[in-house]
XYZ file of C-alpha atoms in Angstrom:
579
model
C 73.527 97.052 119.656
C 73.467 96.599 115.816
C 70.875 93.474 115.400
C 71.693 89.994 113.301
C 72.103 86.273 113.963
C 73.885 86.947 117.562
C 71.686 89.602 118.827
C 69.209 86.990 119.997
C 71.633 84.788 121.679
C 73.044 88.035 123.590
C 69.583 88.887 124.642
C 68.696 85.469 126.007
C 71.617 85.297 128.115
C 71.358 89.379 129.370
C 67.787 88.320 130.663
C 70.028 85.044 132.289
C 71.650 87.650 134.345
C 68.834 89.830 134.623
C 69.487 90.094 138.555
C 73.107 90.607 138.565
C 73.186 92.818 136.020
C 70.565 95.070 137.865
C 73.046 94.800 140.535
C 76.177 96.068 138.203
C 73.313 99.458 137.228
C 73.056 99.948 140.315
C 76.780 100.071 141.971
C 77.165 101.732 138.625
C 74.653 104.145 138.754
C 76.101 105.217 142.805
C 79.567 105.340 141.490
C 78.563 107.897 138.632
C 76.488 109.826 140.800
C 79.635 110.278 143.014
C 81.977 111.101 140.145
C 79.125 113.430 138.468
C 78.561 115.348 142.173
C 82.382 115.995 142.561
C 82.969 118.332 139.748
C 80.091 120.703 141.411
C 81.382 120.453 145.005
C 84.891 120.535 144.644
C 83.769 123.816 142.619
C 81.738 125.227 145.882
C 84.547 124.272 147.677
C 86.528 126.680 145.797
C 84.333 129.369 145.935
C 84.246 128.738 149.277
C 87.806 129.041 149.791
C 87.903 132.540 147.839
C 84.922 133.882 149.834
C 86.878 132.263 153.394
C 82.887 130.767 154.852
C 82.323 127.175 154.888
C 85.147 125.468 152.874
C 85.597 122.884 155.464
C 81.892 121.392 155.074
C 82.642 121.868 151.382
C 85.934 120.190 151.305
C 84.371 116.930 153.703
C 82.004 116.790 151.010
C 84.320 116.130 148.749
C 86.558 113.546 150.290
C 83.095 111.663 150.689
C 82.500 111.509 147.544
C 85.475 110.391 146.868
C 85.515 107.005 149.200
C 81.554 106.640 147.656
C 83.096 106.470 144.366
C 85.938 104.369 144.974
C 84.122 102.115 147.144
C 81.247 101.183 144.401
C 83.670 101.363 141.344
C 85.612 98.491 143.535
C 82.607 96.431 144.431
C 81.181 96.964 139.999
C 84.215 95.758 138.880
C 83.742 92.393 141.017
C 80.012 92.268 140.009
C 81.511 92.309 136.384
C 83.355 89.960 136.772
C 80.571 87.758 138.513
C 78.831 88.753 135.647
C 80.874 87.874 132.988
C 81.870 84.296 134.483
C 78.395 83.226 134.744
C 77.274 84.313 131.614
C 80.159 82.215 130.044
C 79.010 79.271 131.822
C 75.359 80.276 130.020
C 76.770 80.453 126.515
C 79.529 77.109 126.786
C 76.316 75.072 128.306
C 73.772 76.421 125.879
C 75.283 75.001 123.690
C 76.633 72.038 124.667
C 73.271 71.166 125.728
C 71.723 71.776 122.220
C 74.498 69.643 120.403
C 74.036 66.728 123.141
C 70.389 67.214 122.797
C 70.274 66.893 118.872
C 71.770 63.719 119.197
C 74.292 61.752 117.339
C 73.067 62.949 113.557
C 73.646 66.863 114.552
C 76.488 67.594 112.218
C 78.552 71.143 112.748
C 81.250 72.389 110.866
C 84.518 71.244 112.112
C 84.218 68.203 114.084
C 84.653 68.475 117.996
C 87.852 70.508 117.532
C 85.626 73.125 116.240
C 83.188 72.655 119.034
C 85.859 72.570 122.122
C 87.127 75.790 120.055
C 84.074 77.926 119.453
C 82.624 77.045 123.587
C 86.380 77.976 124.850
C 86.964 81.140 122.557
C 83.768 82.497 121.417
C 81.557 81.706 124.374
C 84.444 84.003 126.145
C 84.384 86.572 123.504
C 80.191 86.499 123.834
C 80.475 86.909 127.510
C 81.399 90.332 127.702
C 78.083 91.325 125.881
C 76.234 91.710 129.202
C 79.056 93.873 130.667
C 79.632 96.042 127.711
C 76.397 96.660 126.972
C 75.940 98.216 131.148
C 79.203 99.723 130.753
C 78.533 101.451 127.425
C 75.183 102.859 128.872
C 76.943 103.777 132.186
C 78.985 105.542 129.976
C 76.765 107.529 128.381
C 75.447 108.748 131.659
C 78.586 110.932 132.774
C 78.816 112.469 129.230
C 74.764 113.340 129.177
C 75.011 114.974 132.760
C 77.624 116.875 132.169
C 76.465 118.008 128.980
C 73.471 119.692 130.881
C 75.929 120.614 133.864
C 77.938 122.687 130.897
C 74.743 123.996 129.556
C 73.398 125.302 133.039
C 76.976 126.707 134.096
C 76.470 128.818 130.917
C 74.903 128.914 127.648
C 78.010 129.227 125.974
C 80.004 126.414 127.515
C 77.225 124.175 126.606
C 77.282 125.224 122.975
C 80.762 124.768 122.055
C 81.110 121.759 123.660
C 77.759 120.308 121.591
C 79.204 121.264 118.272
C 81.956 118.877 119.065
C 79.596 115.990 119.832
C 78.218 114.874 116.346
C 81.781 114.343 115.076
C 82.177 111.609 118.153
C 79.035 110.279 117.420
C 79.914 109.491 113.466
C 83.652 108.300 114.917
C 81.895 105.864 117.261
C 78.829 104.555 114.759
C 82.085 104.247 112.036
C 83.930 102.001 114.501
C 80.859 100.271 115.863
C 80.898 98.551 111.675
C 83.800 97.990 111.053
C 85.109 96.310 113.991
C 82.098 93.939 113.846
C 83.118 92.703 110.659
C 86.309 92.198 111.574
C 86.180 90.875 114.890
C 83.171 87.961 113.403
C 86.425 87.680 110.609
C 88.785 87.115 113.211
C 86.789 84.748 115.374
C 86.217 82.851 112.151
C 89.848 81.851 111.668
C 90.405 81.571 114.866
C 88.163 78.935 115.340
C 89.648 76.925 112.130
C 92.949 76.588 113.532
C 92.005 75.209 116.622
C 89.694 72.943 114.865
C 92.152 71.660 112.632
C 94.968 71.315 115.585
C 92.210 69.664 117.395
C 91.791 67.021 114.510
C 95.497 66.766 113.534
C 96.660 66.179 117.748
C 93.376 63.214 117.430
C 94.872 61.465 114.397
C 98.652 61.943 115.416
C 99.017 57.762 115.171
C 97.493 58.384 111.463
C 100.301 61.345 110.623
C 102.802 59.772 112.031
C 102.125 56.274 110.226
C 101.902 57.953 106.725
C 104.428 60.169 107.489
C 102.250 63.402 106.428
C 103.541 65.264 109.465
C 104.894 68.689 107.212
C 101.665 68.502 105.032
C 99.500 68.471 108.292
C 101.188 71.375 110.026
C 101.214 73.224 106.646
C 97.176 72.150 106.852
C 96.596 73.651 110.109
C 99.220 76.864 109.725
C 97.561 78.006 106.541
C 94.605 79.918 108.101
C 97.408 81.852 110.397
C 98.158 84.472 107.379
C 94.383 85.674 107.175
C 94.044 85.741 110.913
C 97.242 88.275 111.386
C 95.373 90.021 108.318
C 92.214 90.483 110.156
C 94.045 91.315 113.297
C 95.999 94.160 112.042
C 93.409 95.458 110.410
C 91.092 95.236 113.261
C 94.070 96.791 115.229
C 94.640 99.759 112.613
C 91.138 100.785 112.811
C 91.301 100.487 117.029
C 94.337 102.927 116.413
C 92.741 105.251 113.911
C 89.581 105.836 116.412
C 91.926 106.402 118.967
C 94.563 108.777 117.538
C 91.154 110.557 116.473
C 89.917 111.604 119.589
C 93.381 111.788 121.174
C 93.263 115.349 118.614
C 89.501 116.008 118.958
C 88.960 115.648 122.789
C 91.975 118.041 123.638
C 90.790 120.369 120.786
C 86.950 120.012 122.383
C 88.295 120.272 125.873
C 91.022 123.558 125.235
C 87.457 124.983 123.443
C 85.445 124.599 126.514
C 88.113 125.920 128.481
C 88.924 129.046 126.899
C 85.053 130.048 126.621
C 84.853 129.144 130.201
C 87.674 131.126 130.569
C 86.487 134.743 128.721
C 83.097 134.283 130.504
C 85.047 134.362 133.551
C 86.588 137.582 132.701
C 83.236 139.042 132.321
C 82.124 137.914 135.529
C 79.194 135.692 134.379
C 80.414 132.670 136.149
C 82.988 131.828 139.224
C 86.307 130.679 139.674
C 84.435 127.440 141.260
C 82.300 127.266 138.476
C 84.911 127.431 135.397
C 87.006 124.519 137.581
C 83.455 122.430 137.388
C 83.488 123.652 133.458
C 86.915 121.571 133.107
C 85.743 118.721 135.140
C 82.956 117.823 133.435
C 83.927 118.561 130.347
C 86.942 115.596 131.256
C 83.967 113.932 131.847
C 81.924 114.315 128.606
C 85.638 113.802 126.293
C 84.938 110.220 127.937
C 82.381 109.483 125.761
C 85.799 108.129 124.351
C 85.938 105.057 126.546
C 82.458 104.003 124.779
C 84.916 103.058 121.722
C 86.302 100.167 124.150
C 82.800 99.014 125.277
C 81.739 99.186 121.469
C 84.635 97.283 120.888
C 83.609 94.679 123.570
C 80.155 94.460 121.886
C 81.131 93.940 118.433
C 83.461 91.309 119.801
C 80.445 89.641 122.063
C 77.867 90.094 119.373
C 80.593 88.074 116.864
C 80.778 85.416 119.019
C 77.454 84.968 119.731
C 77.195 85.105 116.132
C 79.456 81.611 116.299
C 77.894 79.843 118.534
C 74.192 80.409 117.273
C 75.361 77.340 115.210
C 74.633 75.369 118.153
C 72.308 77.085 120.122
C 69.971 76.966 117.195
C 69.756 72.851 116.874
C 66.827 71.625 117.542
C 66.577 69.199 120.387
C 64.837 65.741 120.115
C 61.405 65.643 121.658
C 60.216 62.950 122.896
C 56.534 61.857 124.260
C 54.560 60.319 127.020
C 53.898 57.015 125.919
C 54.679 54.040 128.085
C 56.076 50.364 126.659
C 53.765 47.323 127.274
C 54.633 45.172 130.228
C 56.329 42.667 129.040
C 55.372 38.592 129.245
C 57.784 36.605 131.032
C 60.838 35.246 128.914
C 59.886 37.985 126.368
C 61.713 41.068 125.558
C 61.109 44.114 123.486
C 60.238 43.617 119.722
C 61.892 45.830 117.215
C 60.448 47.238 113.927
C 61.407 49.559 111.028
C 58.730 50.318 108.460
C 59.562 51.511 105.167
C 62.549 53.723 107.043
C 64.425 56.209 104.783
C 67.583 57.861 105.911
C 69.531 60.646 104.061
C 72.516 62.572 105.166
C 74.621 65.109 103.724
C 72.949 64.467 100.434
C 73.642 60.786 100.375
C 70.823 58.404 100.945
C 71.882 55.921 103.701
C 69.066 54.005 103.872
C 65.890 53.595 101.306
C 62.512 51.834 101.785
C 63.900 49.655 104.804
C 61.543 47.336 106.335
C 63.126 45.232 109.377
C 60.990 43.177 111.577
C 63.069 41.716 115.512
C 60.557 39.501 117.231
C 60.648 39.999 120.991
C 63.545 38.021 122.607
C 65.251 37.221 119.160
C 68.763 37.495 118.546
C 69.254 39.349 114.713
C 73.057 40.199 113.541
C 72.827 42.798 111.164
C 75.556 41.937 107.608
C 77.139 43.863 105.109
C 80.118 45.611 103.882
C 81.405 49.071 105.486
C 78.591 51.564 104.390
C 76.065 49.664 103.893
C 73.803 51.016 106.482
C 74.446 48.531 109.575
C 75.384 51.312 112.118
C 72.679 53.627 111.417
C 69.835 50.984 111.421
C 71.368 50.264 115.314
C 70.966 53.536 115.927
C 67.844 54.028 114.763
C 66.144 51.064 116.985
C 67.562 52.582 119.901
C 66.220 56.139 118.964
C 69.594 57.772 118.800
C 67.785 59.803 115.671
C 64.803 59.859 114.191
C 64.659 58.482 110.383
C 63.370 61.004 107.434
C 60.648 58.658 106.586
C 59.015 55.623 107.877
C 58.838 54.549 111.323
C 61.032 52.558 113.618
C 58.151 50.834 116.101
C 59.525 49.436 119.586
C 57.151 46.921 121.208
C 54.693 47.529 119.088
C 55.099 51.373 120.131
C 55.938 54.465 117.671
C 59.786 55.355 119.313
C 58.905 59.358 118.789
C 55.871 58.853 120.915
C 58.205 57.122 123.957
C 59.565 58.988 126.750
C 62.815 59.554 127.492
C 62.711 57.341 130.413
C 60.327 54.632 129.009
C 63.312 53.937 125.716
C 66.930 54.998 128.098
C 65.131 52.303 131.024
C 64.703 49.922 127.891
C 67.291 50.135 125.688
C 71.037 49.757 125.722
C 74.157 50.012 123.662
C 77.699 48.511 123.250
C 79.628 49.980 120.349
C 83.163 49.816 118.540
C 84.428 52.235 120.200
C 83.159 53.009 123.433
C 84.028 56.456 125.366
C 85.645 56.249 128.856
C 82.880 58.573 130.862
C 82.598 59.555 134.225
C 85.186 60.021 136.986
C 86.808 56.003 137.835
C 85.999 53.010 136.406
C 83.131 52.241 138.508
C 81.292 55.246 136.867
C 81.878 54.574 133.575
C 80.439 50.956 133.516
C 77.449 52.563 135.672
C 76.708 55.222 133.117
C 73.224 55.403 132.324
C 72.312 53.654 135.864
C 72.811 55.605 138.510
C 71.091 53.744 141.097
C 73.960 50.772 140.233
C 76.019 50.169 143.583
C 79.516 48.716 143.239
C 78.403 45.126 143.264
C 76.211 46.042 140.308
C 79.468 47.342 138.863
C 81.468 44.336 139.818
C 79.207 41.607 138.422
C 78.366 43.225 135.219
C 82.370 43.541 135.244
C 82.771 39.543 135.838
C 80.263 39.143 133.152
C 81.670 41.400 130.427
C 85.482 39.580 131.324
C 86.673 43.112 132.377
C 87.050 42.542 136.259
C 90.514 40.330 135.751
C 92.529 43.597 134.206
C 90.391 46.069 136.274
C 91.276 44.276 140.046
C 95.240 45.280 138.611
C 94.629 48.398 138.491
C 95.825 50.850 141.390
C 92.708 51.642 143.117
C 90.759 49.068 141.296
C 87.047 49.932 140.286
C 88.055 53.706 141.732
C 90.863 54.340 139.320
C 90.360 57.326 137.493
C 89.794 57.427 133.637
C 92.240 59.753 132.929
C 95.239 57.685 134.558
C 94.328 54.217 132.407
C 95.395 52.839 129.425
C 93.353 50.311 127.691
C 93.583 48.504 124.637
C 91.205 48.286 122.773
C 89.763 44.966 123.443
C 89.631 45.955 127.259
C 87.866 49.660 125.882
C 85.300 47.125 124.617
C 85.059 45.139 127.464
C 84.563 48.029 129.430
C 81.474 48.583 127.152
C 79.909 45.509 127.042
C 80.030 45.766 130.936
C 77.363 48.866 130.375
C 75.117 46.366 128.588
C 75.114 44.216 132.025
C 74.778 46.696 134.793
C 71.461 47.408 134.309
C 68.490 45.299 132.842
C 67.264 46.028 129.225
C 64.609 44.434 126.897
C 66.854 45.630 123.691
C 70.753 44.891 123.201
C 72.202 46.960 121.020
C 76.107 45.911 120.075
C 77.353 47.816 117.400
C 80.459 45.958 116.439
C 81.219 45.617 120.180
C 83.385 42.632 119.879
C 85.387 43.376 116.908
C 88.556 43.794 118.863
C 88.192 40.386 121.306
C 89.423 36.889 120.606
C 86.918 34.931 119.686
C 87.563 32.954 122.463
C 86.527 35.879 124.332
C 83.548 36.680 122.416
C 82.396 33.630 123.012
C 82.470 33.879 126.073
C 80.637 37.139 126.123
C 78.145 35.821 123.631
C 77.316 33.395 126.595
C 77.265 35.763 129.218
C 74.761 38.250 127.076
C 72.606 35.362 126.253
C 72.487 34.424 130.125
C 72.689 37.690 131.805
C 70.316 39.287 129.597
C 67.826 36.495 129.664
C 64.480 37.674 127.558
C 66.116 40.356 126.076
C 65.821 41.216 122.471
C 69.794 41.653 121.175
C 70.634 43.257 117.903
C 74.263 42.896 116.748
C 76.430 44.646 113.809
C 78.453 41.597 112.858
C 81.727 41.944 111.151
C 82.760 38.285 111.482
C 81.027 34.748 110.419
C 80.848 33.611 113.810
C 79.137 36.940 115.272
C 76.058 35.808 112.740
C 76.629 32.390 113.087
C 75.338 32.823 116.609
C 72.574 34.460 115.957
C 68.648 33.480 115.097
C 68.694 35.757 111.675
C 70.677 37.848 109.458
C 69.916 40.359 107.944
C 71.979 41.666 104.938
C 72.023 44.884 104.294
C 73.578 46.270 100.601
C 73.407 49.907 99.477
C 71.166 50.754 102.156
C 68.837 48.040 101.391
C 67.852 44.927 102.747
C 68.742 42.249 99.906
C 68.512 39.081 101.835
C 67.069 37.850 104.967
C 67.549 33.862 106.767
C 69.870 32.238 108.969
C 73.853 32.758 108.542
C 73.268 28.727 107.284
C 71.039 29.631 104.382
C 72.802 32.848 103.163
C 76.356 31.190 103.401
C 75.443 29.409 99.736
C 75.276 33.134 98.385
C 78.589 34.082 96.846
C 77.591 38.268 97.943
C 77.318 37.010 101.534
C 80.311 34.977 102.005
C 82.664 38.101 100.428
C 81.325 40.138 103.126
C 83.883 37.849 105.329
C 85.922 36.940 102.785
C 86.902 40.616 102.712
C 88.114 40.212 106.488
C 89.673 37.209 106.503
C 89.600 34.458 110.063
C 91.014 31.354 110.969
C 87.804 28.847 111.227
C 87.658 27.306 114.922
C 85.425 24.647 116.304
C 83.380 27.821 117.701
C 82.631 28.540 114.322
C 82.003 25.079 112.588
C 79.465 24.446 115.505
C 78.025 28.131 115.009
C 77.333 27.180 111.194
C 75.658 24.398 112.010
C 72.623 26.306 114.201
């Protein structure tokens, strides 16, 4: 196989299937043997018949080989496929894993349409690699043997039929290119229209609102001219190959038949022996089927080539260290030390210092961009920053492990994602040893169990079958923040959609049913930092002001932030001020 970016990939996932690909050699290697032994029995056989002794053992012979052949052909084509499933299921989870793994700040071309496309397409198209590649050398056994067959049946034979053979070989290498490039071509557009579908079925309220429904399909159609392109081309140069040896291989094959033939006639070799001749040089002509496993190859290596993308992102490590034990009615203290974060050549954050003392309640202010969401995310170690350090408990978050921060730490965001098979499992995600009661109760808490109980099978209802608003979506959230106990709340906007009644409510619940616990909350609305112990306002991915919602309310910056997104005042919020 020609090396580059997917070769690796392939590789890794051949030795993945080590053991049944041994397997598919070795049903493979029986089945040739059989078809390689017939040409030189059915040959005795006729000799045998001519010469009237022993064409009866001969002609058993051959019927055995036969059911051999037939019978391990059978069983490699179901190893193949064996093969081939499993080694799709190595490729779609390789690289699921990796993108999971990365975390949120991995960023791929195309979005998740171009993700669901490239596991679903080119994690197929890499799967055949381990196949072709067996199938391509299997292939080259019959033509070998009965290259030497030819050769020991008569010098002659042999000759004429290996003056044929470099003009396959340069057919093959020629085809071996060119369909590579245009296969990884194909693949490539390919993947862009389902991406863009993908995107454009996500945002169908947004097309239909603005009425952009022609430009759209226009937007996700206009690949479709370059992918026919690539396709007929790639199907042209299929057909040239093929017309090719559908001249040579009847040329090459008449050739070894006619010398076969005259050496007959001079009595060097039998009638047995010239029918052999014609049978295995049908056999060698195959080397034609090699251009469909090179095919297969090309097509594995380009897809491989596609999803090296995500194989290749580097998961987040984490370390050993343990969090303090904490004091009673403490929780877990936050820090962020000179923290820098850039992405896609934007700086997001610069020079950040944040200090959350243990148990503290700290909304987090500022207008859309200004940094709130990824300073969440970086105090639950959902990435690391570029520079500086984000310190939990007094404990650098890199040096954590994975169960020390996930047993510590939890989320609520905007827009939380329905997980899991029912309802039950979604709120329980991330605490598996939660029973249903667990479930329930951080339900109550979170104000979700009074529109969950109405559904069909209650807590068991299935995700799919739902559909939530999105203040219940949020609810449903929240409840994730209860079912399990945490020394850091993280709410990332998780109450934007409630009344305010309701996030009250909630507010009180958190403060109760996470007693101790350090909470951290992305506040879009006055009373969301009116209820908390400090604000900190964030601008330009900087932190221009720090105090209670109180104290920055005189600053004319601060109180635009709302301004922006207007509220009716309520008694709620009057009495929040005041704190």
């Amino acid at each position: 196989m020609v090396g580059g970016t997917g070769t690796r990939l392939l590789r890794t996932a051949a030795r993945a299937q080590a053991a049944g690909a041994a397997v598919l050699v070795a049903t493979g290697c029986v089945s040739a043997a059989a078809q390689l032994a017939l040409p030189a029995v059915l040959g005795k056989a006729v000799d045998a018949l001519v010469g009237g002794i022993g064409f009866g053992r001969w002609l058993a012979a051959c019927l055995g080989l036969v059911i051999v052949y037939v019978a391990f052909e059978a069983y490699s084509d179901y190893r193949a496929g064996v093969v081939q499933a499993r080694s799709a299921l190595f490729f779609r989870r390789t690289a699921a894993n990796r993108l999971v793994g990365a975390g949120p700040r991995a960023r791929t071309d195309g979005g998740p349409g171009g993700f669901a496309a490239c596991i679903l397409e080119s994690a197929a198209a890499a799967a055949m690699g381990t196949n072709a590649a067996v199938w391509l050398a299997l292939s080259l056994l019959p033509a070998l043997v009965s290259l030497f067959m030819l050769w020991w049946t008569d010098v002659w034979i042999g000759l004429v039929f290996s003056c044929g053979l470099p003009v396959v070989a340069w057919c093959l290498r020629s085809f071996a290119v060119d369909s590579s490039l245009l296969v990884t071509s194909y693949l490539e557009e390919q993947s862009t229209v389902s991406s863009r579908l993908a995107e454009a079925l996500g945002g169908a309220r947004t097309i239909a609102a603005s009425q952009t429904l022609e430009r759209e399909v226009a937007r996700v159609v206009e690949p479709l001219p370059r992918l026919r392109r690539s396709g007929d081309a790639l199907w042209r140069l299929q057909a040239k190959v093929t017309s090719q040896s559908n001249v040579l291989f009847p040329l090459l094959h008449i050739a070894v038949v006619a010398t076969a033939g005259l050496q007959l006639g001079r009595g060097r070799i039998s009638s047995g022996q010239l029918l052999a001749a014609s049978e295995y040089t049908a056999m060698g002509t195959g080397l034609g089927m090699t251009v469909l496993f090179v095919n297969q190859l090309a097509r594995a290596r380009s897809g491989a080539e596609q999803l090296e993308t995500y194989a290749v992102l580097p998961p987040m490590e984490y370390g050993t260290a343990e969090l303090p034990r904490p004091a009673p009615s403490t929780g877990l203290g936050v820090e962020l030390r000179g923290v820098t974060v850039r992405r896609a050549g934007r700086t997001v954050l610069l020079g950040v210092d944040i200090a959350v003392p243990a148990g503290g309640v700290v909304a987090l202010v500022g207008r859309s961009g200004s940094g709130k969401s990824t300073v969440a995310a970086l105090m639950g170690r959902l990435f690391d920053p570029d520079r500086g350090a984000v310190l939990l408990g007094g404990v650098p978050a890199r040096t954590l492990s994975r169960a020390a921060l996930r047993h510590s730490v939890v989320f609520a965001f905007e827009r939380p994602e329905l997980i899991g098979d029912d309802i039950a499992d979604t709120i329980a995600a991330g605490a598996p040893n939660a029973t249903l009661d667990n479930v329930a109760r951080a339900a109550g808490l979170a104000r979700a169990a009074s529109f969950i109980e109405k559904m069909p099978d209650g807590y068991r209802t299935g995700v799919e079958s739902v559909v939530l608003s999105g203040g219940e979506m949020q609810r449903l959230g929240l409840a994730r923040a209860f079912v399990r106990p945490a020394r850091l709340v993280l709410l990332d906007d998780a109450t934007s959609s409630l009344d305010m009644a309701t996030e009250y409510e909630i507010d009180r619940a958190l403060a109760s049913g996470t007693s101790g616990a350090t909470r951290v909350i992305v506040a879009h609305r006055a009373s969301s930092a009116a209820r908390a112990d400090t604000v900190v306002w964030l601008d330009a991915g900087k932190v221009r002001a720090t105090g209670t919602h109180g104290e920055l309310w005189g600053l004319p910056g601060y109180r635009a932030i709302f301004q922006e997104r207007p509220e009716p005042r309520t008694p709620l919020d009057a009495a929040g001020a005041a704190r």
